[in-house]
Short mmCIF file of C-alpha atoms and ligand atoms in Angstrom, two decimals:
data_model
loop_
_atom_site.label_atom_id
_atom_site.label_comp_id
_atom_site.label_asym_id
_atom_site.label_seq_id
_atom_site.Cartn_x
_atom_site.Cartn_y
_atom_site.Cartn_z
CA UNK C 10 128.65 80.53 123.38
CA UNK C 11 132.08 79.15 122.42
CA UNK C 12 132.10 77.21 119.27
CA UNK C 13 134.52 74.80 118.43
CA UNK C 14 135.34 72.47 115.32
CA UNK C 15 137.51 69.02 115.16
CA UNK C 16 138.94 67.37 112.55
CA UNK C 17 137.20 64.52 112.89
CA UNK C 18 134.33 63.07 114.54
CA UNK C 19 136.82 60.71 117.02
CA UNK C 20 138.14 64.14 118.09
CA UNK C 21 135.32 65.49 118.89
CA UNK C 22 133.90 62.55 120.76
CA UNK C 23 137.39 62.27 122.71
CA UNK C 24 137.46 65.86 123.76
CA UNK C 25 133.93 65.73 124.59
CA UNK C 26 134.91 62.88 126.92
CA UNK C 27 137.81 64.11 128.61
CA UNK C 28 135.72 67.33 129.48
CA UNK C 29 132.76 65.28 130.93
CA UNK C 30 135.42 63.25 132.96
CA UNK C 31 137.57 66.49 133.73
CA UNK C 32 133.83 67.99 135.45
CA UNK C 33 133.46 64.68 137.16
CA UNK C 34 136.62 64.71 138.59
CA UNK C 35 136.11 68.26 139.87
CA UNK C 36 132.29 67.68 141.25
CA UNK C 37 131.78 63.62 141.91
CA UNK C 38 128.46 64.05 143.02
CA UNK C 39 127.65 65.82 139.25
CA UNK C 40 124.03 66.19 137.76
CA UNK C 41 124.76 64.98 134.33
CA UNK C 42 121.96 64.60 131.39
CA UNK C 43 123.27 63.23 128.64
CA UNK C 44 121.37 62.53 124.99
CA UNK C 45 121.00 59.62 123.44
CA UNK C 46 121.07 59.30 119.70
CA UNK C 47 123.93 58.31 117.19
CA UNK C 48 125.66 61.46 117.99
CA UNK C 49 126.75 60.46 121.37
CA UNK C 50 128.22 57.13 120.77
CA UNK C 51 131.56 57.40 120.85
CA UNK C 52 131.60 59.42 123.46
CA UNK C 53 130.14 57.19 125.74
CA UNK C 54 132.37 54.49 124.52
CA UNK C 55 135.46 57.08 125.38
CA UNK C 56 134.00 57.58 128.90
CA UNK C 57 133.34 54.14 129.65
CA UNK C 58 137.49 53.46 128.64
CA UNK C 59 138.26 55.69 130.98
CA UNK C 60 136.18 54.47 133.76
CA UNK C 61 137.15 51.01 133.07
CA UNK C 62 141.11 52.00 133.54
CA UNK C 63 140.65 54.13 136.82
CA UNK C 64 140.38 57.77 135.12
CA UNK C 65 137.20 58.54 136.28
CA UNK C 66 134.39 57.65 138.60
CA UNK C 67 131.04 58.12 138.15
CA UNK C 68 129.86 56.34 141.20
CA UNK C 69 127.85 59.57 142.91
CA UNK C 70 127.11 60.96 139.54
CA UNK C 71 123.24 61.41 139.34
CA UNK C 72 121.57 61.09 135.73
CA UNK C 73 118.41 63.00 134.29
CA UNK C 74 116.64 61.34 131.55
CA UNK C 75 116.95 63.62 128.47
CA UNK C 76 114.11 62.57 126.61
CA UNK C 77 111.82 59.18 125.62
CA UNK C 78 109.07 58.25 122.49
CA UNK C 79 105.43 57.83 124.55
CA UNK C 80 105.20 54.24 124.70
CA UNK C 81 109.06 52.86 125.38
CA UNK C 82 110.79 52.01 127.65
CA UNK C 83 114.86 50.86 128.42
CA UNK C 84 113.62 47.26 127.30
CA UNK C 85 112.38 48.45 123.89
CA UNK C 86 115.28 48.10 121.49
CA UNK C 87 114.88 52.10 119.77
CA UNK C 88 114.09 53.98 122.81
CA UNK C 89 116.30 56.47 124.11
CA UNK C 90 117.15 54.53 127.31
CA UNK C 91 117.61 51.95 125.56
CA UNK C 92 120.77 53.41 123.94
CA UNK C 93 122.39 54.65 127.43
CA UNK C 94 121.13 51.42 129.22
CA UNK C 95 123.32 49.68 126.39
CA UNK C 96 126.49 52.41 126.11
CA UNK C 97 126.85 54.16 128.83
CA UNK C 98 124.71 53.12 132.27
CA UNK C 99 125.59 49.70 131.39
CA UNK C 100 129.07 49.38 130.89
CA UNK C 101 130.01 51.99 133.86
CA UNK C 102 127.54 50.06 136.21
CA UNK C 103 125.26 52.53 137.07
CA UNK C 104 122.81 51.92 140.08
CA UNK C 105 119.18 52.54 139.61
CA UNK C 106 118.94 55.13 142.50
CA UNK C 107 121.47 57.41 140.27
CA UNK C 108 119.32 57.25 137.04
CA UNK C 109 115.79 59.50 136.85
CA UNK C 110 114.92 58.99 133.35
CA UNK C 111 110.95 59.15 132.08
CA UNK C 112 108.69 56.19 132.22
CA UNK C 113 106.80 56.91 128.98
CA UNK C 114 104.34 54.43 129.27
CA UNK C 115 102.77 55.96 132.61
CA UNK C 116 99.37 56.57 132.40
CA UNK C 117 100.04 59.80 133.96
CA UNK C 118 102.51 61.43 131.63
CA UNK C 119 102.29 64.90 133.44
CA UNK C 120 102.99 63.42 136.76
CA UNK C 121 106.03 61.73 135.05
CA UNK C 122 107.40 65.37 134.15
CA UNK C 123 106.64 67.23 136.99
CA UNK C 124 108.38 63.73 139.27
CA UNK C 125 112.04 64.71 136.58
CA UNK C 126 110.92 68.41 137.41
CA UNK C 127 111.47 67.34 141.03
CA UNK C 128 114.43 65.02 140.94
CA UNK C 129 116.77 67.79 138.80
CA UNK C 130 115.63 70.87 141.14
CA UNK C 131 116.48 68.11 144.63
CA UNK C 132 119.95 67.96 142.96
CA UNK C 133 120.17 71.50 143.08
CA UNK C 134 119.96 71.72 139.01
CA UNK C 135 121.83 70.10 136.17
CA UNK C 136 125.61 70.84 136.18
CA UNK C 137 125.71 69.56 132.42
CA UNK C 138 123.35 68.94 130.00
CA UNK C 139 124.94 67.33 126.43
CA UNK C 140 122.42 67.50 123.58
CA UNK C 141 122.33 66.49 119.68
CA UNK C 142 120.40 68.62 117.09
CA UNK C 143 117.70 67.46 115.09
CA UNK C 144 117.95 67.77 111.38
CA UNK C 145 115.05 70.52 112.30
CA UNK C 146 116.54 72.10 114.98
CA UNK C 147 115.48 70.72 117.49
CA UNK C 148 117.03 70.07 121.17
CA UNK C 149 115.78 66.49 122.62
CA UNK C 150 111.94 66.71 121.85
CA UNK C 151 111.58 70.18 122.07
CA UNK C 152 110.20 70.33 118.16
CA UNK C 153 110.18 73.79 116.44
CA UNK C 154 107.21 76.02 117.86
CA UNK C 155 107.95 74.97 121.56
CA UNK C 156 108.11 77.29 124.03
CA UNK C 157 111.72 78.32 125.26
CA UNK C 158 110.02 78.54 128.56
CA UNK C 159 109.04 75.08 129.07
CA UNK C 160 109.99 72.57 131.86
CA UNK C 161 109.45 68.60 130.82
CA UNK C 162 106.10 68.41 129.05
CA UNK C 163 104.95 65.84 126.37
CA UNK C 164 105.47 67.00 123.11
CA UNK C 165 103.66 66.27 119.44
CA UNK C 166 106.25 64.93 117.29
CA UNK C 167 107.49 66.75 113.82
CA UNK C 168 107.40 63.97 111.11
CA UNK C 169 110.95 64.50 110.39
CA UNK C 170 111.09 63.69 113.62
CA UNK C 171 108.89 60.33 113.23
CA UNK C 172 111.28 59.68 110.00
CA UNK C 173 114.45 60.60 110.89
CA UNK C 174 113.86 58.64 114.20
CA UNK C 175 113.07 54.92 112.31
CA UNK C 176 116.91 54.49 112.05
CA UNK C 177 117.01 53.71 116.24
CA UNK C 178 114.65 50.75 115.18
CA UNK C 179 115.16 47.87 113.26
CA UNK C 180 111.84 47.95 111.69
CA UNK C 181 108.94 50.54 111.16
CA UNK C 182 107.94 52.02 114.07
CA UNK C 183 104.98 54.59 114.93
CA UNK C 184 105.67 56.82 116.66
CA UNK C 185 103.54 60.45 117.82
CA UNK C 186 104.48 61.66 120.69
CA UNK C 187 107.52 62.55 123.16
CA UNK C 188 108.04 63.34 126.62
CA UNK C 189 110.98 65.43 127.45
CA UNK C 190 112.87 68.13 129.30
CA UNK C 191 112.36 71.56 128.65
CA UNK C 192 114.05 74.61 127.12
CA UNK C 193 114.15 76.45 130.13
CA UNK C 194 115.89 73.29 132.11
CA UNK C 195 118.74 73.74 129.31
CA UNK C 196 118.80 77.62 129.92
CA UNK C 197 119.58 77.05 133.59
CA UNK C 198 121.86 73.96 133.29
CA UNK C 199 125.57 75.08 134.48
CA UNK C 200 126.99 74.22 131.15
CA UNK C 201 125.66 73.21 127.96
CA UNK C 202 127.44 71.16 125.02
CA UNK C 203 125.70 70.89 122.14
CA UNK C 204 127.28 67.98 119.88
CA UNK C 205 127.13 67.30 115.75
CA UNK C 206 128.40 65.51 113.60
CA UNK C 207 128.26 64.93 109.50
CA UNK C 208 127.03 67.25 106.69
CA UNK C 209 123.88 66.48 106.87
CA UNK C 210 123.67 68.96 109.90
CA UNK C 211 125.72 71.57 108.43
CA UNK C 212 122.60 74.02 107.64
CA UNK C 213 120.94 73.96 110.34
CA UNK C 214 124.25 74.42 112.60
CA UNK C 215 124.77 77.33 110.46
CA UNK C 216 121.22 78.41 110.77
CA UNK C 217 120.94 77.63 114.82
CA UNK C 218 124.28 79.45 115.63
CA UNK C 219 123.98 82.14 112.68
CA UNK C 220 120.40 82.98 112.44
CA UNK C 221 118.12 84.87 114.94
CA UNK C 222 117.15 83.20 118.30
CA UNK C 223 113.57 82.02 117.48
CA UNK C 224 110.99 79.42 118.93
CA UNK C 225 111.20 77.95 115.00
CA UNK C 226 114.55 76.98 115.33
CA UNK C 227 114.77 75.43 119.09
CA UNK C 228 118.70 75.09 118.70
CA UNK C 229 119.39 79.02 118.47
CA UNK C 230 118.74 79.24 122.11
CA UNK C 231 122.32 78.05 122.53
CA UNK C 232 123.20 81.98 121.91
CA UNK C 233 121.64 83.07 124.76
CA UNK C 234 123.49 80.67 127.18
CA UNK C 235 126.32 81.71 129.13
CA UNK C 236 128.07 78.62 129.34
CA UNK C 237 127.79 76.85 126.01
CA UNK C 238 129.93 75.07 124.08
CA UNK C 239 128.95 73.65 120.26
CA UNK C 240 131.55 71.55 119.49
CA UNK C 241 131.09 70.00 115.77
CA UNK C 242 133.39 67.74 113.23
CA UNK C 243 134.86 69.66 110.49
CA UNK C 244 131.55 68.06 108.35
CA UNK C 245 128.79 69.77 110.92
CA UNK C 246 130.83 73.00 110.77
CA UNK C 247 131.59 73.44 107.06
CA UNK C 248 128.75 76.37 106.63
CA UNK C 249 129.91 78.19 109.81
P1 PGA I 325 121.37 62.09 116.31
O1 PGA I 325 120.09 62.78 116.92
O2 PGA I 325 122.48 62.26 117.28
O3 PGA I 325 120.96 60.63 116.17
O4 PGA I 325 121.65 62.74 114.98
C1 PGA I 325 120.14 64.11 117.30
C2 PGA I 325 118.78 64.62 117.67
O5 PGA I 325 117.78 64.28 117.02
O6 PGA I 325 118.69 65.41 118.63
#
């Protein structure tokens, strides 16, 4: 695990950026899953400048869905797909046969993740998966007390979870449940990146990176990957 801080948080979204365009340009045909979330944003707004002027291509790319609330979909404004829809598939003109993301309002949610199960082992695995952390610890829906063994499942929501998660809405929003890939589908991604930024997630940085690898804290399984980078803003690293 190679950890990393910036000075600021347009730092670390630009050097986030040029590496996911540096892979690209290595491997065209890349398996990328990339999180939604606030986290994220610039990034995708730094990628899609450098599509736009000729730097990169994602044309062959293929994209995994990282996660999804049970009951959304890209047209609800607050889901996850929403968010990429709107920054990043969007603006770099993604075609539909290049996206597998969840439908989480199938009626047959384990069929849904065994069908991503499927598309991300026919790609031969995930060369990158880029991931946020929860203010709980958690990585995409995987909530603390999940298995590190787990492909996509559906997963019972923590409430920080359901509170934390009313700011991708503009107005109150249940929500229960997730569906989303699994631990182990992070352990045996190529390369990880594991993205924060602010204060508010300096503790549990500190705790994920510092602390003992442990179901309660989904994050600390970054320590166990061989090809992870945590790359925070001088806020999200200020207890490390
Ligand atoms: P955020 O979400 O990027 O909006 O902080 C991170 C997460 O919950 O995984």
């Amino acid at each position: 695990m190679q950890v990393q801080t910036f000075p600021s948080y347009d730092d670390l979204s630009r050097h986030t950026a040029e590496h996911i365009a540096d892979m690209v340009r290595q491997k065209p045909t890349a398996t990328l899953c990339l999180a939604s979330g606030e986290t994220p944003i610039s990034t995708f707004h730094h990628l899609v400048t450098l599509a736009q002027s000729g730097q990169v291509d994602f044309s062959r790319c293929t994209f995994i869905g990282l996660d999804e609330w049970i009951g959304f979909g890209p047209e609800d404004e607050g889901s996850c797909a929403y968010y990429l829809y709107r920054d990043l598939f969007g603006p770099l003109s993604i075609r539909p046969e290049q996206i597998h993301y969840f439908n989480a309002k199938s009626i047959d949610l384990p069929a849904e993740c065994l069908r991503i199960d499927a598309a991300i082992a026919e790609c031969g695995g995930l060369d990158l998966i880029l991931v946020g952390i929860g203010m709980n610890g958690h990585i995409a829906l995987n909530e603390p007390g999940t298995s590190f063994n787990l492909y996509a499942h559906v997963s019972d929501l923590a409430e920080v979870t359901v509170q934390v998660g009313q700011k991708y809405f503009t107005q109150a929003t249940p929500l229960s449940k997730g569906i989303t890939l699994g631990l182990r589908h992070l352990m045996e991604a190529r390369e990880v990146i594991l993205m924060a930024s602010g204060s508010r997630k300096a503790a549990v940085i500190r705790h994920a990176l510092q602390g003992p690898v442990t179901e309660e804290l989904p994050a600390s399984i970054i320590q166990q990957h061989p090809n992870a980078h945590v790359w925070l803003d001088a806020e999200a690293g200020s207890q490390i």
